[in-house]
JSON list of C-alpha atoms in Angstrom, two decimals:
[
{"chain": "J", "resi": 300, "resn": "MET", "atom": "CA", "xyz": [-11.97, -13.77, 9.06]},
{"chain": "J", "resi": 301, "resn": "VAL", "atom": "CA", "xyz": [-8.85, -13.69, 6.68]},
{"chain": "J", "resi": 302, "resn": "ASP", "atom": "CA", "xyz": [-9.42, -12.63, 3.24]},
{"chain": "J", "resi": 303, "resn": "VAL", "atom": "CA", "xyz": [-7.29, -15.03, 0.95]},
{"chain": "J", "resi": 304, "resn": "VAL", "atom": "CA", "xyz": [-6.73, -13.67, -2.88]},
{"chain": "J", "resi": 305, "resn": "TYR", "atom": "CA", "xyz": [-3.73, -16.95, -3.20]},
{"chain": "J", "resi": 306, "resn": "GLU", "atom": "CA", "xyz": [-1.72, -19.75, -1.16]},
{"chain": "J", "resi": 307, "resn": "ASP", "atom": "CA", "xyz": [0.84, -21.88, -1.93]},
{"chain": "J", "resi": 308, "resn": "ASN", "atom": "CA", "xyz": [3.32, -24.05, 0.42]},
{"chain": "J", "resi": 309, "resn": "GLN", "atom": "CA", "xyz": [5.50, -20.87, -0.62]},
{"chain": "J", "resi": 310, "resn": "ILE", "atom": "CA", "xyz": [3.53, -17.24, -0.44]},
{"chain": "J", "resi": 311, "resn": "LEU", "atom": "CA", "xyz": [0.56, -16.30, 1.05]},
{"chain": "J", "resi": 312, "resn": "VAL", "atom": "CA", "xyz": [-1.29, -13.14, -0.79]},
{"chain": "J", "resi": 313, "resn": "VAL", "atom": "CA", "xyz": [-3.97, -11.43, 1.56]},
{"chain": "J", "resi": 314, "resn": "VAL", "atom": "CA", "xyz": [-6.42, -8.31, 1.31]},
{"chain": "J", "resi": 315, "resn": "LYS", "atom": "CA", "xyz": [-5.46, -6.04, 4.57]},
{"chain": "J", "resi": 316, "resn": "PRO", "atom": "CA", "xyz": [-8.14, -4.64, 6.18]},
{"chain": "J", "resi": 317, "resn": "GLN", "atom": "CA", "xyz": [-8.35, -0.77, 6.66]},
{"chain": "J", "resi": 318, "resn": "ASN", "atom": "CA", "xyz": [-7.13, 0.74, 9.80]},
{"chain": "J", "resi": 319, "resn": "VAL", "atom": "CA", "xyz": [-5.41, -2.82, 11.25]},
{"chain": "J", "resi": 320, "resn": "PRO", "atom": "CA", "xyz": [-1.81, -2.38, 11.81]},
{"chain": "J", "resi": 321, "resn": "VAL", "atom": "CA", "xyz": [0.85, -4.66, 9.58]},
{"chain": "J", "resi": 322, "resn": "GLN", "atom": "CA", "xyz": [3.09, -5.27, 12.86]},
{"chain": "J", "resi": 323, "resn": "LEU", "atom": "CA", "xyz": [2.64, -4.39, 16.25]},
{"chain": "J", "resi": 324, "resn": "ASP", "atom": "CA", "xyz": [2.99, -1.27, 17.24]},
{"chain": "J", "resi": 325, "resn": "ASP", "atom": "CA", "xyz": [2.62, 1.28, 20.58]},
{"chain": "J", "resi": 326, "resn": "SER", "atom": "CA", "xyz": [-1.34, 0.67, 20.02]},
{"chain": "J", "resi": 327, "resn": "CYS", "atom": "CA", "xyz": [-0.60, -2.78, 20.92]},
{"chain": "J", "resi": 328, "resn": "ASP", "atom": "CA", "xyz": [-3.91, -3.31, 18.91]},
{"chain": "J", "resi": 329, "resn": "LYS", "atom": "CA", "xyz": [-3.67, -6.98, 17.44]},
{"chain": "J", "resi": 330, "resn": "ASP", "atom": "CA", "xyz": [-1.81, -6.74, 14.14]},
{"chain": "J", "resi": 331, "resn": "PHE", "atom": "CA", "xyz": [-1.79, -8.27, 10.63]},
{"chain": "J", "resi": 332, "resn": "LEU", "atom": "CA", "xyz": [0.75, -10.14, 11.14]},
{"chain": "J", "resi": 333, "resn": "THR", "atom": "CA", "xyz": [-0.67, -12.01, 14.00]},
{"chain": "J", "resi": 334, "resn": "ILE", "atom": "CA", "xyz": [-3.85, -12.28, 12.68]},
{"chain": "J", "resi": 335, "resn": "LEU", "atom": "CA", "xyz": [-2.27, -14.46, 9.50]},
{"chain": "J", "resi": 336, "resn": "LYS", "atom": "CA", "xyz": [0.25, -16.53, 11.52]},
{"chain": "J", "resi": 337, "resn": "ASP", "atom": "CA", "xyz": [-3.14, -17.31, 13.91]},
{"chain": "J", "resi": 338, "resn": "TYR", "atom": "CA", "xyz": [-4.89, -18.32, 10.69]},
{"chain": "J", "resi": 339, "resn": "LEU", "atom": "CA", "xyz": [-1.80, -20.48, 9.53]},
{"chain": "J", "resi": 340, "resn": "ILE", "atom": "CA", "xyz": [-1.74, -22.06, 12.72]},
{"chain": "J", "resi": 341, "resn": "GLU", "atom": "CA", "xyz": [-5.61, -22.75, 12.71]},
{"chain": "J", "resi": 342, "resn": "LYS", "atom": "CA", "xyz": [-5.69, -23.81, 9.06]},
{"chain": "J", "resi": 343, "resn": "TYR", "atom": "CA", "xyz": [-2.72, -26.54, 9.16]},
{"chain": "J", "resi": 344, "resn": "ASN", "atom": "CA", "xyz": [-3.23, -27.06, 12.73]},
{"chain": "J", "resi": 345, "resn": "LYS", "atom": "CA", "xyz": [0.33, -25.98, 13.88]},
{"chain": "J", "resi": 346, "resn": "PRO", "atom": "CA", "xyz": [2.03, -27.10, 16.86]},
{"chain": "J", "resi": 347, "resn": "GLY", "atom": "CA", "xyz": [3.49, -24.07, 18.39]},
{"chain": "J", "resi": 348, "resn": "LYS", "atom": "CA", "xyz": [4.50, -21.18, 16.05]},
{"chain": "J", "resi": 349, "resn": "ALA", "atom": "CA", "xyz": [3.90, -20.69, 12.61]},
{"chain": "J", "resi": 350, "resn": "TYR", "atom": "CA", "xyz": [6.54, -18.80, 10.10]},
{"chain": "J", "resi": 351, "resn": "LEU", "atom": "CA", "xyz": [5.58, -15.71, 7.87]},
{"chain": "J", "resi": 352, "resn": "GLY", "atom": "CA", "xyz": [8.04, -13.24, 6.55]},
{"chain": "J", "resi": 353, "resn": "LEU", "atom": "CA", "xyz": [6.80, -9.67, 6.10]},
{"chain": "J", "resi": 354, "resn": "VAL", "atom": "CA", "xyz": [8.26, -8.62, 3.02]},
{"chain": "J", "resi": 355, "resn": "HIS", "atom": "CA", "xyz": [6.74, -5.18, 2.16]},
{"chain": "J", "resi": 356, "resn": "ARG", "atom": "CA", "xyz": [4.22, -2.67, 4.12]},
{"chain": "J", "resi": 357, "resn": "LEU", "atom": "CA", "xyz": [1.12, -0.90, 4.14]},
{"chain": "J", "resi": 358, "resn": "ASP", "atom": "CA", "xyz": [0.73, 2.13, 5.93]},
{"chain": "J", "resi": 359, "resn": "ARG", "atom": "CA", "xyz": [-2.14, 1.57, 9.21]},
{"chain": "J", "resi": 360, "resn": "PRO", "atom": "CA", "xyz": [-4.93, 3.25, 7.31]},
{"chain": "J", "resi": 361, "resn": "THR", "atom": "CA", "xyz": [-4.25, 1.82, 3.94]},
{"chain": "J", "resi": 362, "resn": "GLY", "atom": "CA", "xyz": [-6.04, -1.55, 2.64]},
{"chain": "J", "resi": 363, "resn": "GLY", "atom": "CA", "xyz": [-5.33, -3.82, 0.06]},
{"chain": "J", "resi": 364, "resn": "VAL", "atom": "CA", "xyz": [-3.70, -6.84, -1.76]},
{"chain": "J", "resi": 365, "resn": "MET", "atom": "CA", "xyz": [0.02, -7.77, -0.05]},
{"chain": "J", "resi": 366, "resn": "VAL", "atom": "CA", "xyz": [2.25, -10.98, -0.18]},
{"chain": "J", "resi": 367, "resn": "PHE", "atom": "CA", "xyz": [3.54, -12.97, 3.18]},
{"chain": "J", "resi": 368, "resn": "ALA", "atom": "CA", "xyz": [6.42, -15.23, 2.23]},
{"chain": "J", "resi": 369, "resn": "LYS", "atom": "CA", "xyz": [5.75, -18.84, 3.81]},
{"chain": "J", "resi": 370, "resn": "THR", "atom": "CA", "xyz": [9.87, -19.91, 4.00]},
{"chain": "J", "resi": 371, "resn": "SER", "atom": "CA", "xyz": [12.60, -18.25, 4.85]},
{"chain": "J", "resi": 372, "resn": "LYS", "atom": "CA", "xyz": [14.09, -18.90, 1.25]},
{"chain": "J", "resi": 373, "resn": "SER", "atom": "CA", "xyz": [10.88, -16.79, -0.13]},
{"chain": "J", "resi": 374, "resn": "ALA", "atom": "CA", "xyz": [10.93, -14.03, 2.02]},
{"chain": "J", "resi": 375, "resn": "GLU", "atom": "CA", "xyz": [14.64, -13.70, 1.00]},
{"chain": "J", "resi": 376, "resn": "ARG", "atom": "CA", "xyz": [14.35, -13.83, -2.76]},
{"chain": "J", "resi": 377, "resn": "LEU", "atom": "CA", "xyz": [10.70, -11.61, -2.57]},
{"chain": "J", "resi": 378, "resn": "SER", "atom": "CA", "xyz": [12.83, -9.04, -0.70]},
{"chain": "J", "resi": 379, "resn": "LYS", "atom": "CA", "xyz": [15.58, -8.89, -3.09]},
{"chain": "J", "resi": 380, "resn": "GLN", "atom": "CA", "xyz": [13.19, -8.38, -5.69]},
{"chain": "J", "resi": 381, "resn": "ILE", "atom": "CA", "xyz": [11.87, -5.11, -3.56]},
{"chain": "J", "resi": 382, "resn": "ARG", "atom": "CA", "xyz": [15.15, -3.90, -3.11]},
{"chain": "J", "resi": 383, "resn": "GLU", "atom": "CA", "xyz": [15.82, -4.24, -7.05]},
{"chain": "J", "resi": 384, "resn": "ASN", "atom": "CA", "xyz": [12.05, -2.96, -7.93]},
{"chain": "J", "resi": 385, "resn": "GLU", "atom": "CA", "xyz": [11.18, -5.56, -9.48]},
{"chain": "J", "resi": 386, "resn": "VAL", "atom": "CA", "xyz": [7.87, -5.68, -7.18]},
{"chain": "J", "resi": 387, "resn": "ASP", "atom": "CA", "xyz": [5.07, -3.26, -8.72]},
{"chain": "J", "resi": 388, "resn": "LYS", "atom": "CA", "xyz": [2.37, -1.83, -6.72]},
{"chain": "J", "resi": 389, "resn": "TYR", "atom": "CA", "xyz": [-0.03, 0.12, -7.46]},
{"chain": "J", "resi": 390, "resn": "TYR", "atom": "CA", "xyz": [-2.80, 1.98, -5.35]},
{"chain": "J", "resi": 391, "resn": "LEU", "atom": "CA", "xyz": [-5.69, 3.75, -6.17]},
{"chain": "J", "resi": 392, "resn": "ALA", "atom": "CA", "xyz": [-6.60, 6.89, -3.93]},
{"chain": "J", "resi": 393, "resn": "VAL", "atom": "CA", "xyz": [-9.48, 9.97, -4.25]},
{"chain": "J", "resi": 394, "resn": "VAL", "atom": "CA", "xyz": [-8.09, 13.34, -3.69]},
{"chain": "J", "resi": 395, "resn": "ASP", "atom": "CA", "xyz": [-9.97, 16.76, -3.45]},
{"chain": "J", "resi": 396, "resn": "GLY", "atom": "CA", "xyz": [-9.20, 18.77, -6.13]},
{"chain": "J", "resi": 397, "resn": "ILE", "atom": "CA", "xyz": [-7.83, 17.91, -9.66]},
{"chain": "J", "resi": 398, "resn": "PRO", "atom": "CA", "xyz": [-3.77, 17.71, -10.22]},
{"chain": "J", "resi": 399, "resn": "ARG", "atom": "CA", "xyz": [-2.51, 20.53, -12.75]},
{"chain": "J", "resi": 400, "resn": "TYR", "atom": "CA", "xyz": [-1.43, 17.28, -15.04]},
{"chain": "J", "resi": 401, "resn": "LYS", "atom": "CA", "xyz": [-2.79, 14.09, -16.15]},
{"chain": "J", "resi": 402, "resn": "GLN", "atom": "CA", "xyz": [0.41, 12.20, -15.19]},
{"chain": "J", "resi": 403, "resn": "SER", "atom": "CA", "xyz": [3.77, 13.17, -13.96]},
{"chain": "J", "resi": 404, "resn": "ARG", "atom": "CA", "xyz": [6.65, 12.00, -11.99]},
{"chain": "J", "resi": 405, "resn": "LEU", "atom": "CA", "xyz": [6.78, 12.91, -8.24]},
{"chain": "J", "resi": 406, "resn": "VAL", "atom": "CA", "xyz": [10.05, 13.01, -6.46]},
{"chain": "J", "resi": 407, "resn": "ASN", "atom": "CA", "xyz": [10.42, 14.77, -2.94]},
{"chain": "J", "resi": 408, "resn": "LEU", "atom": "CA", "xyz": [13.00, 14.69, 0.02]},
{"chain": "J", "resi": 409, "resn": "LEU", "atom": "CA", "xyz": [10.66, 13.09, 2.98]},
{"chain": "J", "resi": 410, "resn": "LYS", "atom": "CA", "xyz": [11.96, 13.06, 6.35]},
{"chain": "J", "resi": 411, "resn": "LYS", "atom": "CA", "xyz": [9.26, 11.58, 9.23]},
{"chain": "J", "resi": 412, "resn": "ASP", "atom": "CA", "xyz": [8.96, 12.92, 12.49]},
{"chain": "J", "resi": 413, "resn": "GLU", "atom": "CA", "xyz": [8.77, 9.53, 15.26]},
{"chain": "J", "resi": 414, "resn": "LYS", "atom": "CA", "xyz": [7.17, 11.34, 17.87]},
{"chain": "J", "resi": 415, "resn": "ASN", "atom": "CA", "xyz": [4.24, 13.06, 16.73]},
{"chain": "J", "resi": 416, "resn": "ASN", "atom": "CA", "xyz": [4.17, 10.56, 13.65]},
{"chain": "J", "resi": 417, "resn": "ILE", "atom": "CA", "xyz": [4.28, 13.32, 10.48]},
{"chain": "J", "resi": 418, "resn": "VAL", "atom": "CA", "xyz": [5.94, 13.06, 7.47]},
{"chain": "J", "resi": 419, "resn": "LYS", "atom": "CA", "xyz": [6.89, 16.12, 5.60]},
{"chain": "J", "resi": 420, "resn": "ILE", "atom": "CA", "xyz": [8.51, 17.69, 2.29]},
{"chain": "J", "resi": 421, "resn": "ALA", "atom": "CA", "xyz": [12.39, 18.30, 3.24]},
{"chain": "J", "resi": 422, "resn": "PRO", "atom": "CA", "xyz": [15.09, 20.75, 2.24]},
{"chain": "J", "resi": 423, "resn": "GLN", "atom": "CA", "xyz": [17.66, 18.97, -0.16]},
{"chain": "J", "resi": 424, "resn": "TYR", "atom": "CA", "xyz": [20.55, 16.36, 1.97]},
{"chain": "J", "resi": 425, "resn": "GLU", "atom": "CA", "xyz": [18.74, 17.49, 5.57]},
{"chain": "J", "resi": 426, "resn": "ASP", "atom": "CA", "xyz": [19.88, 14.56, 7.61]},
{"chain": "J", "resi": 427, "resn": "GLY", "atom": "CA", "xyz": [17.56, 11.96, 7.96]},
{"chain": "J", "resi": 428, "resn": "ALA", "atom": "CA", "xyz": [15.60, 12.92, 4.81]},
{"chain": "J", "resi": 429, "resn": "LYS", "atom": "CA", "xyz": [14.80, 10.08, 1.95]},
{"chain": "J", "resi": 430, "resn": "GLU", "atom": "CA", "xyz": [13.98, 10.18, -1.39]},
{"chain": "J", "resi": 431, "resn": "ALA", "atom": "CA", "xyz": [10.77, 9.31, -2.54]},
{"chain": "J", "resi": 432, "resn": "ILE", "atom": "CA", "xyz": [9.57, 8.89, -5.89]},
{"chain": "J", "resi": 433, "resn": "LEU", "atom": "CA", "xyz": [5.77, 8.14, -7.34]},
{"chain": "J", "resi": 434, "resn": "ASP", "atom": "CA", "xyz": [4.18, 7.94, -10.79]},
{"chain": "J", "resi": 435, "resn": "TYR", "atom": "CA", "xyz": [0.82, 8.85, -10.75]},
{"chain": "J", "resi": 436, "resn": "GLN", "atom": "CA", "xyz": [-2.24, 8.93, -13.90]},
{"chain": "J", "resi": 437, "resn": "LEU", "atom": "CA", "xyz": [-5.05, 10.99, -13.54]},
{"chain": "J", "resi": 438, "resn": "LEU", "atom": "CA", "xyz": [-8.36, 8.63, -14.29]},
{"chain": "J", "resi": 439, "resn": "GLU", "atom": "CA", "xyz": [-11.30, 10.63, -13.80]},
{"chain": "J", "resi": 440, "resn": "THR", "atom": "CA", "xyz": [-12.77, 13.62, -11.74]},
{"chain": "J", "resi": 441, "resn": "LYS", "atom": "CA", "xyz": [-16.09, 14.26, -10.90]},
{"chain": "J", "resi": 442, "resn": "ASN", "atom": "CA", "xyz": [-17.30, 17.38, -7.91]},
{"chain": "J", "resi": 443, "resn": "ASP", "atom": "CA", "xyz": [-13.77, 18.58, -7.43]},
{"chain": "J", "resi": 444, "resn": "LYS", "atom": "CA", "xyz": [-12.29, 15.04, -6.68]},
{"chain": "J", "resi": 445, "resn": "SER", "atom": "CA", "xyz": [-10.19, 13.40, -8.56]},
{"chain": "J", "resi": 446, "resn": "LEU", "atom": "CA", "xyz": [-9.49, 9.15, -8.78]},
{"chain": "J", "resi": 447, "resn": "ILE", "atom": "CA", "xyz": [-5.73, 8.48, -9.41]},
{"chain": "J", "resi": 448, "resn": "ASN", "atom": "CA", "xyz": [-3.73, 5.47, -9.92]},
{"chain": "J", "resi": 449, "resn": "ILE", "atom": "CA", "xyz": [-0.12, 5.17, -8.16]},
{"chain": "J", "resi": 450, "resn": "GLN", "atom": "CA", "xyz": [2.91, 3.59, -8.92]},
{"chain": "J", "resi": 451, "resn": "LEU", "atom": "CA", "xyz": [5.10, 3.56, -6.25]},
{"chain": "J", "resi": 452, "resn": "GLU", "atom": "CA", "xyz": [9.01, 2.99, -6.96]},
{"chain": "J", "resi": 453, "resn": "THR", "atom": "CA", "xyz": [10.00, 3.35, -3.25]},
{"chain": "J", "resi": 454, "resn": "GLY", "atom": "CA", "xyz": [7.92, 2.69, -0.32]},
{"chain": "J", "resi": 455, "resn": "ARG", "atom": "CA", "xyz": [8.43, 5.49, 1.88]},
{"chain": "J", "resi": 456, "resn": "SER", "atom": "CA", "xyz": [6.00, 6.10, 5.44]},
{"chain": "J", "resi": 457, "resn": "HIS", "atom": "CA", "xyz": [2.93, 8.40, 4.28]},
{"chain": "J", "resi": 458, "resn": "GLN", "atom": "CA", "xyz": [4.31, 8.50, 1.05]},
{"chain": "J", "resi": 459, "resn": "ILE", "atom": "CA", "xyz": [1.59, 9.09, -1.24]},
{"chain": "J", "resi": 460, "resn": "ARG", "atom": "CA", "xyz": [-0.62, 11.25, 1.05]},
{"chain": "J", "resi": 461, "resn": "VAL", "atom": "CA", "xyz": [2.12, 13.75, 1.82]},
{"chain": "J", "resi": 462, "resn": "GLN", "atom": "CA", "xyz": [3.78, 13.79, -2.11]},
{"chain": "J", "resi": 463, "resn": "LEU", "atom": "CA", "xyz": [0.20, 14.10, -3.00]},
{"chain": "J", "resi": 464, "resn": "ALA", "atom": "CA", "xyz": [-0.80, 16.71, -0.45]},
{"chain": "J", "resi": 465, "resn": "ASN", "atom": "CA", "xyz": [2.23, 18.61, -1.32]},
{"chain": "J", "resi": 466, "resn": "ILE", "atom": "CA", "xyz": [1.02, 19.18, -4.95]},
{"chain": "J", "resi": 467, "resn": "GLY", "atom": "CA", "xyz": [-2.65, 20.37, -3.63]},
{"chain": "J", "resi": 468, "resn": "CYS", "atom": "CA", "xyz": [-4.66, 17.13, -3.83]},
{"chain": "J", "resi": 469, "resn": "PRO", "atom": "CA", "xyz": [-4.51, 15.79, -0.38]},
{"chain": "J", "resi": 470, "resn": "LEU", "atom": "CA", "xyz": [-6.87, 12.28, -0.19]},
{"chain": "J", "resi": 471, "resn": "CYS", "atom": "CA", "xyz": [-9.86, 12.32, 0.57]},
{"chain": "J", "resi": 472, "resn": "ASN", "atom": "CA", "xyz": [-10.65, 11.73, 4.55]},
{"chain": "J", "resi": 473, "resn": "ASP", "atom": "CA", "xyz": [-6.60, 11.77, 5.18]},
{"chain": "J", "resi": 474, "resn": "GLN", "atom": "CA", "xyz": [-6.96, 13.19, 9.43]},
{"chain": "J", "resi": 475, "resn": "LYS", "atom": "CA", "xyz": [-2.91, 14.03, 9.02]},
{"chain": "J", "resi": 476, "resn": "TYR", "atom": "CA", "xyz": [-2.66, 15.42, 6.14]},
{"chain": "J", "resi": 477, "resn": "ASN", "atom": "CA", "xyz": [-6.12, 17.04, 4.43]},
{"chain": "J", "resi": 478, "resn": "PRO", "atom": "CA", "xyz": [-7.30, 20.19, 6.55]},
{"chain": "J", "resi": 479, "resn": "ASN", "atom": "CA", "xyz": [-10.50, 19.65, 4.96]},
{"chain": "J", "resi": 480, "resn": "SER", "atom": "CA", "xyz": [-10.82, 16.15, 5.69]},
{"chain": "J", "resi": 481, "resn": "LYS", "atom": "CA", "xyz": [-14.21, 14.63, 6.91]},
{"chain": "J", "resi": 482, "resn": "LYS", "atom": "CA", "xyz": [-14.46, 11.33, 8.49]},
{"chain": "J", "resi": 483, "resn": "GLY", "atom": "CA", "xyz": [-14.12, 8.07, 6.91]},
{"chain": "J", "resi": 484, "resn": "ASN", "atom": "CA", "xyz": [-11.25, 5.80, 5.80]},
{"chain": "J", "resi": 485, "resn": "LEU", "atom": "CA", "xyz": [-8.55, 7.11, 4.11]},
{"chain": "J", "resi": 486, "resn": "ALA", "atom": "CA", "xyz": [-9.11, 6.63, 0.30]},
{"chain": "J", "resi": 487, "resn": "LEU", "atom": "CA", "xyz": [-6.12, 5.20, -0.33]},
{"chain": "J", "resi": 488, "resn": "TRP", "atom": "CA", "xyz": [-6.26, 0.98, -1.78]},
{"chain": "J", "resi": 489, "resn": "ALA", "atom": "CA", "xyz": [-3.54, -0.88, -3.02]},
{"chain": "J", "resi": 490, "resn": "TYR", "atom": "CA", "xyz": [-5.06, -2.39, -5.52]},
{"chain": "J", "resi": 491, "resn": "LYS", "atom": "CA", "xyz": [-2.56, -4.32, -7.64]},
{"chain": "J", "resi": 492, "resn": "ILE", "atom": "CA", "xyz": [0.76, -6.35, -7.17]},
{"chain": "J", "resi": 493, "resn": "SER", "atom": "CA", "xyz": [3.42, -7.95, -9.59]},
{"chain": "J", "resi": 494, "resn": "PHE", "atom": "CA", "xyz": [6.08, -10.06, -9.02]},
{"chain": "J", "resi": 495, "resn": "ASN", "atom": "CA", "xyz": [8.25, -13.53, -9.60]},
{"chain": "J", "resi": 496, "resn": "HIS", "atom": "CA", "xyz": [7.32, -16.40, -7.88]},
{"chain": "J", "resi": 497, "resn": "PRO", "atom": "CA", "xyz": [9.90, -17.12, -5.70]},
{"chain": "J", "resi": 498, "resn": "VAL", "atom": "CA", "xyz": [10.55, -20.56, -6.80]},
{"chain": "J", "resi": 499, "resn": "SER", "atom": "CA", "xyz": [8.83, -21.02, -10.27]},
{"chain": "J", "resi": 500, "resn": "LYS", "atom": "CA", "xyz": [9.99, -17.45, -11.14]},
{"chain": "J", "resi": 501, "resn": "LYS", "atom": "CA", "xyz": [6.55, -17.41, -12.48]},
{"chain": "J", "resi": 502, "resn": "ARG", "atom": "CA", "xyz": [5.37, -13.27, -13.27]},
{"chain": "J", "resi": 503, "resn": "PHE", "atom": "CA", "xyz": [2.15, -13.45, -10.99]},
{"chain": "J", "resi": 504, "resn": "THR", "atom": "CA", "xyz": [-0.26, -10.17, -11.10]},
{"chain": "J", "resi": 505, "resn": "PHE", "atom": "CA", "xyz": [-3.00, -9.32, -8.25]},
{"chain": "J", "resi": 506, "resn": "LYS", "atom": "CA", "xyz": [-5.25, -7.11, -8.87]},
{"chain": "J", "resi": 507, "resn": "VAL", "atom": "CA", "xyz": [-8.21, -6.26, -5.20]},
{"chain": "J", "resi": 508, "resn": "ALA", "atom": "CA", "xyz": [-10.91, -3.54, -5.92]},
{"chain": "J", "resi": 509, "resn": "PRO", "atom": "CA", "xyz": [-11.09, -0.81, -2.91]},
{"chain": "J", "resi": 510, "resn": "PRO", "atom": "CA", "xyz": [-15.22, -0.96, -0.75]},
{"chain": "J", "resi": 511, "resn": "ILE", "atom": "CA", "xyz": [-16.59, 0.17, -4.01]},
{"chain": "J", "resi": 512, "resn": "ASP", "atom": "CA", "xyz": [-19.76, 0.65, -2.61]},
{"chain": "J", "resi": 513, "resn": "VAL", "atom": "CA", "xyz": [-18.44, 3.29, 0.25]},
{"chain": "J", "resi": 514, "resn": "ASN", "atom": "CA", "xyz": [-18.06, 6.99, -0.69]},
{"chain": "J", "resi": 515, "resn": "PRO", "atom": "CA", "xyz": [-15.74, 8.27, -1.76]},
{"chain": "J", "resi": 516, "resn": "TRP", "atom": "CA", "xyz": [-15.23, 5.55, -4.03]},
{"chain": "J", "resi": 517, "resn": "ASN", "atom": "CA", "xyz": [-18.52, 5.18, -4.90]},
{"chain": "J", "resi": 518, "resn": "GLU", "atom": "CA", "xyz": [-18.32, 8.46, -6.86]},
{"chain": "J", "resi": 519, "resn": "PHE", "atom": "CA", "xyz": [-16.71, 6.58, -9.36]},
{"chain": "J", "resi": 520, "resn": "ASN", "atom": "CA", "xyz": [-16.69, 3.80, -12.14]},
{"chain": "J", "resi": 521, "resn": "ILE", "atom": "CA", "xyz": [-13.97, 1.65, -10.06]},
{"chain": "J", "resi": 522, "resn": "GLU", "atom": "CA", "xyz": [-14.49, -1.75, -11.98]},
{"chain": "J", "resi": 523, "resn": "LYS", "atom": "CA", "xyz": [-13.16, -0.05, -15.10]},
{"chain": "J", "resi": 524, "resn": "TYR", "atom": "CA", "xyz": [-10.00, 0.47, -13.90]},
{"chain": "J", "resi": 525, "resn": "ILE", "atom": "CA", "xyz": [-8.93, -2.92, -12.33]}
]
């Protein structure tokens, strides 16, 4: 079942489930892009294959709102917006601990260990390291946990998880970067995206709440911030 937020003849805005890869990976689990193409084929009774342009990504354990392009021209225009930082992407996260500052900009160099699928903070000028930038705002604290709003400026793999862990506030249920992690879905959700429609140029904003009845989201008044 595909959770469609908005659809027209140029774009498809949907909710990505957690723990589903956006694209085919080494696990060979069915990926979200294939699921969506199957949805289009079935809905419009398309013969053969359906086109769907992937213009941005979410890590496998992260859920939330995504936009896809239904034409190559729209894919090109949306990708251009992303390259030029005209697409605003916001996340909600629940972390262990309380950040030292209520709001701050985090700038780090990150390097991915492809073999072990781990991202680490890299020393300056290390080969292969890429700059990662995000802004965060502390929204609420409870029981030594914090609800945080994040705006990404860059979109590096595992970026939010690594940068928040680096300031002593790892994400709840993060099996990779939180040594005190409990079992459960990663407490990270892409809740808002804003972009210009690739044809009409109208500014669109879509919001989707995380699963607010599930721990640790249910410890906070999530609806107040959506």
